[in-house]
Short mmCIF file of C-alpha atoms and ligand atoms in Angstrom, two decimals:
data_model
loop_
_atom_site.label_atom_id
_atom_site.label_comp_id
_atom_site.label_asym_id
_atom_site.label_seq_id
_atom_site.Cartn_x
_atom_site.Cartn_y
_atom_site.Cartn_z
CA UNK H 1 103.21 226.93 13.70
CA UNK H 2 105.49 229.39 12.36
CA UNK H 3 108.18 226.55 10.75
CA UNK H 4 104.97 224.87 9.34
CA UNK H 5 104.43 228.19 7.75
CA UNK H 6 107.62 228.53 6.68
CA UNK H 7 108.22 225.36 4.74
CA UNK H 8 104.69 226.19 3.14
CA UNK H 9 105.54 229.35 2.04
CA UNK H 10 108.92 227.68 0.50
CA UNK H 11 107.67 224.93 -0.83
CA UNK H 12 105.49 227.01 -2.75
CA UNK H 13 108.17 229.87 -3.30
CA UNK H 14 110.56 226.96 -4.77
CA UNK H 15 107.50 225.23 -7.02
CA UNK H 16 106.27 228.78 -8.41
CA UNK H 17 109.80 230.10 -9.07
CA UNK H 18 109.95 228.36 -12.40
CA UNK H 19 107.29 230.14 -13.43
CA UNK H 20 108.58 233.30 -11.92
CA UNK H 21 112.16 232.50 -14.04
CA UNK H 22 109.85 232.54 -17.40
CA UNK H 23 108.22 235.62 -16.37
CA UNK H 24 104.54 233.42 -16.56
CA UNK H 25 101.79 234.75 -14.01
CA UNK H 26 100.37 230.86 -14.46
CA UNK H 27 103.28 229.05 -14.42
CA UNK H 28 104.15 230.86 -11.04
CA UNK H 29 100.10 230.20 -9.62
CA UNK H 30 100.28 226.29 -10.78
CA UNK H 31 104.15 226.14 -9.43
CA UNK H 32 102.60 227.19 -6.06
CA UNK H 33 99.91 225.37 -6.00
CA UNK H 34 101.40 222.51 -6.90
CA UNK H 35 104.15 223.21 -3.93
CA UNK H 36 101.17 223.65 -1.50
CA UNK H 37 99.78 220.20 -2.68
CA UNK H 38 103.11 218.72 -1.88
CA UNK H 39 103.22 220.14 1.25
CA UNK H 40 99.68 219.19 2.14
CA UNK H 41 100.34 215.08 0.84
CA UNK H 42 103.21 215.02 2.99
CA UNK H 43 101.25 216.41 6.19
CA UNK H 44 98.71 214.46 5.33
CA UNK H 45 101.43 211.27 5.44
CA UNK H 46 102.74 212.33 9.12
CA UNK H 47 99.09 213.31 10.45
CA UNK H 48 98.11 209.70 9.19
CA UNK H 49 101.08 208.12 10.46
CA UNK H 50 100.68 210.01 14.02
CA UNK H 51 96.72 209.23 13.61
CA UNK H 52 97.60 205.32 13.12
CA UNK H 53 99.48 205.38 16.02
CA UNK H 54 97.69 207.04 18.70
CA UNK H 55 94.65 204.91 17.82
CA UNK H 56 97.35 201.99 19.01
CA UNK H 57 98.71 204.20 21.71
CA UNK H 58 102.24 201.34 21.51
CA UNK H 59 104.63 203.56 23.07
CA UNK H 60 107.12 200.73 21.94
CA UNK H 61 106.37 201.61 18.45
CA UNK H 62 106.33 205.43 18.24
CA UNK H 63 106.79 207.20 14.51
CA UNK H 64 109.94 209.52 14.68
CA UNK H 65 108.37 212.44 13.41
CA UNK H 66 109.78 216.32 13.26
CA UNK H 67 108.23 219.35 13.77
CA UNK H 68 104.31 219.62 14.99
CA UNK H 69 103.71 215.97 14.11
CA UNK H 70 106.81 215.25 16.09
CA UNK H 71 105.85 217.34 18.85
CA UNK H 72 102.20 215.92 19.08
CA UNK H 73 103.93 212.65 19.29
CA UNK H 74 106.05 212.97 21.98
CA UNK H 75 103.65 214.79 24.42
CA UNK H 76 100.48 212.17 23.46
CA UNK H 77 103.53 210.09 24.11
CA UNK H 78 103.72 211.32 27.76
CA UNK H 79 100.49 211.66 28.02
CA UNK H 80 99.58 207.82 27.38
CA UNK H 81 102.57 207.15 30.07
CA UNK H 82 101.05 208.95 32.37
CA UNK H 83 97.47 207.45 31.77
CA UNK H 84 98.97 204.00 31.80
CA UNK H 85 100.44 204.11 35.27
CA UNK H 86 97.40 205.91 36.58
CA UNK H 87 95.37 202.86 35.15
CA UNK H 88 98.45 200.28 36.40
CA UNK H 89 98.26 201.80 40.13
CA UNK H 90 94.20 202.01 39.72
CA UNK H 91 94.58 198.09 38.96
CA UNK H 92 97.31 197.62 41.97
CA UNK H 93 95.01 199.73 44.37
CA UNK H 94 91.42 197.54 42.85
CA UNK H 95 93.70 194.03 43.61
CA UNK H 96 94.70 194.75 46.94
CA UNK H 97 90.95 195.75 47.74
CA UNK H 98 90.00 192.68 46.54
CA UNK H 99 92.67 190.87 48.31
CA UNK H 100 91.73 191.89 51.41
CA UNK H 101 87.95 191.11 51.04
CA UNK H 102 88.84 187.80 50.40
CA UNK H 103 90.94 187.99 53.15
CA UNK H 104 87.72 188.80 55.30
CA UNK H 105 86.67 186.14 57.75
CA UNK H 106 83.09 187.52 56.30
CA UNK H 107 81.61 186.61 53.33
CA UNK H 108 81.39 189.61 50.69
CA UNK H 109 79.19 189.30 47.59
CA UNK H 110 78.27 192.44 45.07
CA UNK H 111 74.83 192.77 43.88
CA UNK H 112 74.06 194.53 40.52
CA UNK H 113 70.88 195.95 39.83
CA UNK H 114 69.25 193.20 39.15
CA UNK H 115 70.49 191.19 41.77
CA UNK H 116 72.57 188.64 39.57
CA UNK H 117 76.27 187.94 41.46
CA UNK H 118 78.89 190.62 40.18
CA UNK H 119 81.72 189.29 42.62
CA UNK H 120 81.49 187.15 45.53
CA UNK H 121 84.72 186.16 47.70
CA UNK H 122 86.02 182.65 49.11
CA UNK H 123 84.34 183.14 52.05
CA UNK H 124 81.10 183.81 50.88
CA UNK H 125 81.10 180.77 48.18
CA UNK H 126 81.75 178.62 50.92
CA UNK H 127 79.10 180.55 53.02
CA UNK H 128 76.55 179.90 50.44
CA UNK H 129 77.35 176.94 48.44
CA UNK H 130 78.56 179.25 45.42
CA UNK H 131 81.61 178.60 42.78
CA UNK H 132 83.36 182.45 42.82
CA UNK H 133 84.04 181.99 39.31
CA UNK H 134 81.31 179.94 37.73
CA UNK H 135 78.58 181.12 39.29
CA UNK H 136 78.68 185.11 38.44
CA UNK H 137 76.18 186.62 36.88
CA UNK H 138 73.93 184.45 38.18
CA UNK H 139 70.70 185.81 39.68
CA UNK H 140 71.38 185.23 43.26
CA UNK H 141 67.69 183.71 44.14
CA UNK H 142 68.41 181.00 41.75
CA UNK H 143 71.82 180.15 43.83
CA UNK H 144 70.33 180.45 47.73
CA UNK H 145 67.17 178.56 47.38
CA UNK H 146 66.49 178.86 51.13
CA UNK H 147 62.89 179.73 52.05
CA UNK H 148 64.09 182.59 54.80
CA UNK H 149 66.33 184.13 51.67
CA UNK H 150 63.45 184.09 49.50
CA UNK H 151 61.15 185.43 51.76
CA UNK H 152 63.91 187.98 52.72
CA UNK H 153 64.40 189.09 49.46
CA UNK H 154 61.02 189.50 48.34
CA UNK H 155 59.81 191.65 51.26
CA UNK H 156 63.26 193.69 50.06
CA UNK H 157 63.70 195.05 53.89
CA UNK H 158 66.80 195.13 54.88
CA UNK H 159 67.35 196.70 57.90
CA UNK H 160 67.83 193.54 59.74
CA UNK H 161 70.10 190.54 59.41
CA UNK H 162 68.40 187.16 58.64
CA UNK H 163 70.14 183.63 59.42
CA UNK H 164 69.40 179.99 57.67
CA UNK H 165 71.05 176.68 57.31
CA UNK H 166 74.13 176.98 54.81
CA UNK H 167 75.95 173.98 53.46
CA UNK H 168 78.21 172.70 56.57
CA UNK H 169 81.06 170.30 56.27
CA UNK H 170 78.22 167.51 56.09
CA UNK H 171 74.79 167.31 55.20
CA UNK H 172 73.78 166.17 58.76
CA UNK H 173 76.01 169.12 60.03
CA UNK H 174 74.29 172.29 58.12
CA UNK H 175 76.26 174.86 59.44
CA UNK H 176 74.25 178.88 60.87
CA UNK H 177 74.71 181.45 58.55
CA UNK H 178 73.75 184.99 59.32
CA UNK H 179 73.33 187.44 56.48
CA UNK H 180 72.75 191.04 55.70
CA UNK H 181 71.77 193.17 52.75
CA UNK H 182 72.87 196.58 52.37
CA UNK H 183 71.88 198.56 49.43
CA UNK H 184 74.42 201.24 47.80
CA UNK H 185 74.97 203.24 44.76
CA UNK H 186 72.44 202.78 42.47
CA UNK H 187 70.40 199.77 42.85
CA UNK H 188 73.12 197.81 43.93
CA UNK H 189 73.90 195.67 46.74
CA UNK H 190 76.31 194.70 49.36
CA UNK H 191 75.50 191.13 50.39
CA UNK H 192 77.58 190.63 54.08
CA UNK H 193 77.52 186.77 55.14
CA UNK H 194 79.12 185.34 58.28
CA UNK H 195 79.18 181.53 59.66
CA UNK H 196 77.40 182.17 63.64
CA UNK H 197 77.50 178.10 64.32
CA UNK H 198 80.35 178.57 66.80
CA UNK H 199 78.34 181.21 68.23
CA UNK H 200 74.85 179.36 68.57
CA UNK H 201 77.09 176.34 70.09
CA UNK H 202 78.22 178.36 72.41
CA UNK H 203 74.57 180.25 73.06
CA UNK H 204 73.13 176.63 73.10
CA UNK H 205 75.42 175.14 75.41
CA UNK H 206 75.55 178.38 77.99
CA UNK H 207 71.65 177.84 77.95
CA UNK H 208 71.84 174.06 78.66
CA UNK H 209 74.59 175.43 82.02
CA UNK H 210 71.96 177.51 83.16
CA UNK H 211 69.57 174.71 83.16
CA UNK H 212 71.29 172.16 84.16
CA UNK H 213 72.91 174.20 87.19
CA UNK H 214 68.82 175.21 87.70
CA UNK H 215 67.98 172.13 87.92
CA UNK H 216 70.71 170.71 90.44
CA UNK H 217 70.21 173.44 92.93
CA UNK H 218 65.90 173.04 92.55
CA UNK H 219 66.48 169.61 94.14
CA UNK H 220 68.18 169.74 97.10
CA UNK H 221 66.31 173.01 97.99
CA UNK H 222 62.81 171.12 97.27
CA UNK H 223 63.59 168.47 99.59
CA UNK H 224 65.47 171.05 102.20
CA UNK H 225 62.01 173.60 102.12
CA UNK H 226 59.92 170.32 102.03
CA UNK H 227 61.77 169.38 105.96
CA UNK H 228 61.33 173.08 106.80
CA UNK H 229 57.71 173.35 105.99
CA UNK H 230 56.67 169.80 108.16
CA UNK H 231 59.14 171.04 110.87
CA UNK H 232 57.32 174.31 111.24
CA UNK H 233 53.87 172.76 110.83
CA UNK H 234 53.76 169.20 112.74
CA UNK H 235 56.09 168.72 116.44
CA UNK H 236 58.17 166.00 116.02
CA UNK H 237 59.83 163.78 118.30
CA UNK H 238 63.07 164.45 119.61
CA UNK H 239 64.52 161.38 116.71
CA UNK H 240 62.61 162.15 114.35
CA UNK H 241 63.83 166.17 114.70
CA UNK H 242 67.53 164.69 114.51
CA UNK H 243 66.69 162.37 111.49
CA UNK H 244 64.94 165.32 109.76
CA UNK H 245 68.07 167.79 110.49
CA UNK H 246 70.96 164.83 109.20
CA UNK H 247 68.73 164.68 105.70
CA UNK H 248 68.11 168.43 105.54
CA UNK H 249 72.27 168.86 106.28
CA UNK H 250 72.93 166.56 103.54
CA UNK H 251 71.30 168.07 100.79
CA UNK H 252 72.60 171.27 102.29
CA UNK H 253 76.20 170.30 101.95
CA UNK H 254 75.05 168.69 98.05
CA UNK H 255 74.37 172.32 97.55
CA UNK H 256 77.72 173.32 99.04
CA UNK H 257 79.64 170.84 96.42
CA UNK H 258 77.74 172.09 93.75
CA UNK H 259 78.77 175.75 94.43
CA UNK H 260 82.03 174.84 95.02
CA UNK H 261 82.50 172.76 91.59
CA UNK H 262 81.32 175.21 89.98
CA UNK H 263 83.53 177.82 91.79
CA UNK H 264 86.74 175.73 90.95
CA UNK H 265 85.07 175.11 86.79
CA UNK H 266 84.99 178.84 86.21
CA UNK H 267 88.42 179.90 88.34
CA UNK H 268 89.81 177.47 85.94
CA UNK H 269 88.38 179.02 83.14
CA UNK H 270 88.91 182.41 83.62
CA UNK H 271 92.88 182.17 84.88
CA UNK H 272 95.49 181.84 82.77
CA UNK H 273 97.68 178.44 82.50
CA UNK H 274 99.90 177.75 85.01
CA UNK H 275 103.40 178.21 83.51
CA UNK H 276 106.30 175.51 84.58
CA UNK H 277 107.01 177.35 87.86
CA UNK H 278 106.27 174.93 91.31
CA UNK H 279 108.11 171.60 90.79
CA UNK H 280 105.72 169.05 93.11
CA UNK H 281 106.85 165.54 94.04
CA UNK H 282 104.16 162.92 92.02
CA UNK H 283 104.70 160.12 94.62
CA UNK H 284 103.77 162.53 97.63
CA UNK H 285 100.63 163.99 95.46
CA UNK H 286 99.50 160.41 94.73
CA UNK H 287 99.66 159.31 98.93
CA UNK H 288 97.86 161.93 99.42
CA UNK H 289 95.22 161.39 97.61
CA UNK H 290 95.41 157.61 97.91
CA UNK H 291 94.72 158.16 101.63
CA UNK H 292 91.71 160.65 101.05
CA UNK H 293 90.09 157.30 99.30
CA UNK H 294 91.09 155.22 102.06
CA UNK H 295 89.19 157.77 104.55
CA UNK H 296 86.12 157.96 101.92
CA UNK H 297 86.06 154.27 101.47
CA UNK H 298 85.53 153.68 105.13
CA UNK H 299 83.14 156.47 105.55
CA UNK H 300 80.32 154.98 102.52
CA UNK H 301 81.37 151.18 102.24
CA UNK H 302 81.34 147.87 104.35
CA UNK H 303 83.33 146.14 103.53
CA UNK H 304 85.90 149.02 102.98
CA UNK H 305 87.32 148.91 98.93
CA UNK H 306 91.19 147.48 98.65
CA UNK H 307 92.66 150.51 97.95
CA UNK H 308 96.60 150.73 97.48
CA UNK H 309 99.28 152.87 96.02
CA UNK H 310 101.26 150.88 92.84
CA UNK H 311 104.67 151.65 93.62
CA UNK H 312 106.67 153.86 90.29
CA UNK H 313 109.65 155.49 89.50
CA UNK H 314 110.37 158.86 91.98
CA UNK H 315 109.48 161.61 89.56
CA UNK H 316 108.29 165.43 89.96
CA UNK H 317 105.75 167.12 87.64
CA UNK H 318 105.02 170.66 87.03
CA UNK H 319 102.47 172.77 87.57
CA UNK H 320 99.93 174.25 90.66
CA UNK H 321 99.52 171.56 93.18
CA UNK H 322 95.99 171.94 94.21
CA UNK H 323 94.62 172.15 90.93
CA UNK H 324 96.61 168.44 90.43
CA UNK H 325 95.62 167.36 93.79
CA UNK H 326 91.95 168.16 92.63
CA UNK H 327 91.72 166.17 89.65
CA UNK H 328 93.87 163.03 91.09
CA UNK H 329 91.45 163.13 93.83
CA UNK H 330 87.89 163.56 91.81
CA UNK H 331 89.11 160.31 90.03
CA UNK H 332 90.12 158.67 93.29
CA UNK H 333 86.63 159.48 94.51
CA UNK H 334 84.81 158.23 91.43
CA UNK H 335 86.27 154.93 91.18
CA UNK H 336 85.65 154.18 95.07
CA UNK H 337 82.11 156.01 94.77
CA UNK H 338 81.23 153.87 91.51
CA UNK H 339 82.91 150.21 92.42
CA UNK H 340 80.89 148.09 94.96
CA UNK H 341 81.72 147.75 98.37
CA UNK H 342 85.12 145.38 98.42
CA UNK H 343 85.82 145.68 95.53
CA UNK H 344 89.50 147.08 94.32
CA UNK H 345 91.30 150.30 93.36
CA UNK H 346 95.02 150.84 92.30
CA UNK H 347 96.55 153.98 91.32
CA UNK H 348 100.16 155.43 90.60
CA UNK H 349 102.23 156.94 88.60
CA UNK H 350 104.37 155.73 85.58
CA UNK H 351 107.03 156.97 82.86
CA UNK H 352 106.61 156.02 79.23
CA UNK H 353 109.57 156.13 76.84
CA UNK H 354 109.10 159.59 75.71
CA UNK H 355 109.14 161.59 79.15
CA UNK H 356 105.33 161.41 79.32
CA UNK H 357 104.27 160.86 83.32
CA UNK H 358 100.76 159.35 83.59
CA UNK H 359 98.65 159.03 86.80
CA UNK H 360 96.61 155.89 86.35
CA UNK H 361 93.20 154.89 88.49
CA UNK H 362 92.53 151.32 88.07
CA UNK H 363 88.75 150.13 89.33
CA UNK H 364 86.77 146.60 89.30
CA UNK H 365 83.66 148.91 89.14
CA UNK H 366 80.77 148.09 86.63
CA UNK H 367 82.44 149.50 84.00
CA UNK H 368 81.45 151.97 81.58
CA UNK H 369 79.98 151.19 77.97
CA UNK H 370 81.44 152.61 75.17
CA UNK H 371 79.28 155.22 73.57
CA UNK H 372 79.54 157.15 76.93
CA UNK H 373 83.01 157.37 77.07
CA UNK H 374 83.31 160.23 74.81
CA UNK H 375 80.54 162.51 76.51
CA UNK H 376 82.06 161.40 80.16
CA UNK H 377 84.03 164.76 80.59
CA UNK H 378 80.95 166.91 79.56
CA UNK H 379 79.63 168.87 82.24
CA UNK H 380 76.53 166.78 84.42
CA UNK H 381 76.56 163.93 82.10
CA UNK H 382 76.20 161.32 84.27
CA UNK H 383 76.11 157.31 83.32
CA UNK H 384 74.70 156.22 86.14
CA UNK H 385 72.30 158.96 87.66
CA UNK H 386 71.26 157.34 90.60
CA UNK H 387 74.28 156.13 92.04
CA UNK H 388 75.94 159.80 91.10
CA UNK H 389 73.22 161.28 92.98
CA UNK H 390 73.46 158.63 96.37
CA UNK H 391 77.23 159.62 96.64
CA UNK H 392 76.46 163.00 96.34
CA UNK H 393 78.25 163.57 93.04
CA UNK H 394 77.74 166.51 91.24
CA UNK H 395 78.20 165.75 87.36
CA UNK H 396 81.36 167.75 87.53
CA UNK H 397 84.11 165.61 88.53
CA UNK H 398 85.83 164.87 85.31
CA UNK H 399 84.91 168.03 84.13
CA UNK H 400 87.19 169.64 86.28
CA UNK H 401 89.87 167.00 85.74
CA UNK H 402 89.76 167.74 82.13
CA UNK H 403 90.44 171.41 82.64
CA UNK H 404 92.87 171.09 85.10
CA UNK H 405 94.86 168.45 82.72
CA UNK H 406 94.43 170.42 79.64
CA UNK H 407 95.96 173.41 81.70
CA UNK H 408 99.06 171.58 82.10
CA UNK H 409 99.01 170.23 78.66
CA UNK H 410 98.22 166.86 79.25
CA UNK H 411 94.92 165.30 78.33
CA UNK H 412 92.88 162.49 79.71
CA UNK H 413 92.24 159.26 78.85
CA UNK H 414 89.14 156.18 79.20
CA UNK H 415 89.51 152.27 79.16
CA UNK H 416 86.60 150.56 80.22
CA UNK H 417 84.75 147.47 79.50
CA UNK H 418 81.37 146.73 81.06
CA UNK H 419 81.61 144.52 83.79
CA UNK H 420 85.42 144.45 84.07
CA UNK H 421 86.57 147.89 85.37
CA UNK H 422 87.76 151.00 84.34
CA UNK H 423 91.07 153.06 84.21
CA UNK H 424 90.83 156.65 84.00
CA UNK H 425 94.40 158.36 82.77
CA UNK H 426 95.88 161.64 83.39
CA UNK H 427 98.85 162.31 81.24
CA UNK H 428 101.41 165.21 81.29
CA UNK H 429 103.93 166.41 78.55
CA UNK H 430 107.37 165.01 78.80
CA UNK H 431 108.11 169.17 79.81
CA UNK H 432 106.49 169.18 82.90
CA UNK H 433 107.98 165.92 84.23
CA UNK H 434 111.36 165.91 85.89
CA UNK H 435 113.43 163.08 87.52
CA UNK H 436 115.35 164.61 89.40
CA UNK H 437 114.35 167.62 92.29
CA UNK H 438 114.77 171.10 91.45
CA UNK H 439 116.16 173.97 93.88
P1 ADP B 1 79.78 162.57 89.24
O1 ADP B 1 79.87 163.70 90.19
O2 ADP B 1 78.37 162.25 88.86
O3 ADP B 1 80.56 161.40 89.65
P2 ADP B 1 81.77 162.88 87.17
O4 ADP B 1 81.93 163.97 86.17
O5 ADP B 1 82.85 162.68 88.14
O6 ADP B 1 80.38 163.14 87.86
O7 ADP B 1 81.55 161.54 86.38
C1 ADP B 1 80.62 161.48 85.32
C2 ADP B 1 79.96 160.12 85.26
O8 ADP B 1 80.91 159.14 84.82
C3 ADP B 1 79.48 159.63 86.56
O9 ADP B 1 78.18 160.09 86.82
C4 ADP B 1 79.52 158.11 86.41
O10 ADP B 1 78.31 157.67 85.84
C5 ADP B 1 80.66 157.89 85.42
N1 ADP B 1 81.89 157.44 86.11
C6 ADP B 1 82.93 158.22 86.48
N2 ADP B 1 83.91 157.47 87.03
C7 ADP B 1 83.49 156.20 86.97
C8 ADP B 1 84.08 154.94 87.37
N3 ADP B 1 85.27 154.85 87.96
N4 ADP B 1 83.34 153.82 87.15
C9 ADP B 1 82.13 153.89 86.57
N5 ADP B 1 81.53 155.04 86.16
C10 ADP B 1 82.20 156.18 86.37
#
């Protein structure tokens, strides 16, 4: 303040001084006036010229101004610096928000006040059936047409979630979506959406267990309380007293299997999978079980079934031996269960090319037609409920062979053709299959 002062006061001191020199008292007044005019049209130059470039703010362009001007310039200078990396980490800070709501395996959409889409992420489009980009500012009735959503919106309480049919993958697939409102700041809204048709499935299919299960114990214990109540109330003769004890024993042990299916279902389910520890010799696993069907073919069929080992290369597989045992032996037991008396079973083992060691069961049963074959492994789907039932089957069999082979990471395969047989396949991964014995 004191320079701008200064060169004032000199200006005008230099302007009036020819006056001053010729001794004039208004030569000196204009002189100085006429200096503070100067001064003032050149301040007036710099203030503009500061003026014009803070209403830019460029700091690539600054004015090189001196004294006050020069001063201002530099510290609004600074000042804009500072403001634009407060604004730059603002924008940094606002993008990785965003980028991790989209990252959000829920659907986020923002609500202004009157409900039209401010911001919606991926998840949420595809929730709903949006487009993120085109669709904003859009009022959001107009883009979830849904009945529930209407309703829900118009009764405007939120304090529960609500759920509806969103778009799916295809039309005949709609896929569950739940979704929340919750109101913030003012009159806006947080719109939460998240896709619950894994978790229905699941609900769905844990209710259909429960029945099922329900429904397979009710029977045996119906026809076991049915025996109970005549024994109690009528006396029987000594044969008939045996007859009604071997039928009220069998549905007792059809009980027994049942429990103990399910038993072996869920210890599969809830262990973890059996790393590549016990090396077991195929051939021996496959007489073994080859002999069980010998014993159950005598036991429930005259005349007995041909059943024979197919003779394969001597190789060792991987994994826990009862659990393999117990699926090689569920299909032994179907295929002499489900062919007719006489008929014939082969099963072995075989290499392919690529290290992968296959069990194969090979029937001249009836034969299974082809729109079963996918639902076969599903637990108590049956093809042939009667005949399931007379062996005392429990719907579980290849249930459990499909968890025990996906354990080991193999899988299982179907041919059939009505009237000509099946051949049920277990096959395990090249790394669990050795040729030679270990330890
Ligand atoms: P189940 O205890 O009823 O035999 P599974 O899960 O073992 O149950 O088999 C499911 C259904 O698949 C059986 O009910 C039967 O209808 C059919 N099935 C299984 N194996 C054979 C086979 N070898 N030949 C014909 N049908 C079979």
């Amino acid at each position: 303040m004191i320079r701008r002062a200064v060169g004032l006061l000199l200006l005008m001191g230099l302007a009036s001084s020819w006056g001053w020199i010729r001794d004039s008292a208004p030569a000196t007044l204009l002189g100085a006036l006429l200096g503070a005019l100067t001064w003032l049209a050149f301040d007036s130059v710099r203030a503009y010229r500061f003026l014009n470039w803070l209403g830019k703010a460029d700091l690539d362009r600054t004015p090189r101004l001196s004294g006050l001007w020069g001063e201002l310039t530099d510290r609004s200078r600074k000042l804009v610096k500072k403001l634009e990396k407060k604004a730059q980490n603002s924008d940094d800070r606002l993008e990785d928000f965003l980028a991790a709501i989209q990252a959000s395996p829920n659907g986020v959409v923002l609500l202004d006040a009157s409900s039209r889409i401010e911001w919606c992420n991926l998840t949420a489009a595809q929730h709903l059936g949006f487009d993120p980009q085109r669709d904003l500012g859009q009022y959001v009735r107009n883009m979830v047409r849904h009945p529930v959503f209407t309703a829900y919106m118009e009764a405007g309480d939120f304090r529960h979630e609500i759920q509806f049919d969103g778009p799916g993958q295809r039309p005949s697939q709609p896929s569950k979506i739940s979704l929340q409102i919750h109101p913030y700041g003012k009159k806006r809204r947080l719109m939460m959406t998240r896709d619950v048709t894994a978790v229905q499935l699941a609900e769905a299919m844990r209710r259909d267990f429960v029945a099922n299960v329900s429904h397979e114990i009710r029977t045996p214990l119906t026809v076991l309380s049915g025996f109970v109540e005549t024994m109690q109330s009528i006396p029987l003769e000594e044969e008939d007293r045996q007859r009604y004890l071997g039928l009220m024993s069998q549905q007792a042990q059809r009980m027994q299997t049942l429990v103990s299916d399910l038993l072996t279902l869920s210890r599969l389910e809830g262990s973890p999978a059996p790393g590549p520890g016990e090396w077991v010799d195929a051939t021996e696993l496959a007489q073994h079980v080859v002999q069980e069907a010998i014993g159950l073919s005598a036991a429930i069929a005259r005349p007995v079934h041909a059943v024979a080992l197919e003779p394969g290369p001597r190789f060792w597989v991987s994994g826990v031996k009862t659990e393999l045992l117990s699926a090689m032996s569920n299909l032994l037991s179907n295929a002499v269960r489900y062919t007719p008396a006489g008929g014939s079973i082969r099963a072995g083992w075989r290499l392919l090319d690529d290290g992968t060691g296959e069990f194969f069961v090979r029937d001249s049963g009836p034969g299974i037609a082809a729109e079963h074959l996918p639902r076969l492994t599903e637990r108590f789907y049956r093809v042939d409920r009667s005949r399931s039932r007379e062996t005392g089957g429990t719907g579980l069999g290849l249930a459990i062979v499909k968890h025990v082979t996906q354990r080991h990471g193999g899988q299982v395969q179907v041919q059939s053709v009505v009237g000509e047989g099946s051949t049920f396949v277990i096959s395990l991964p090249p790394s669990r299959v050795r040729q030679h014995a270990i330890g």
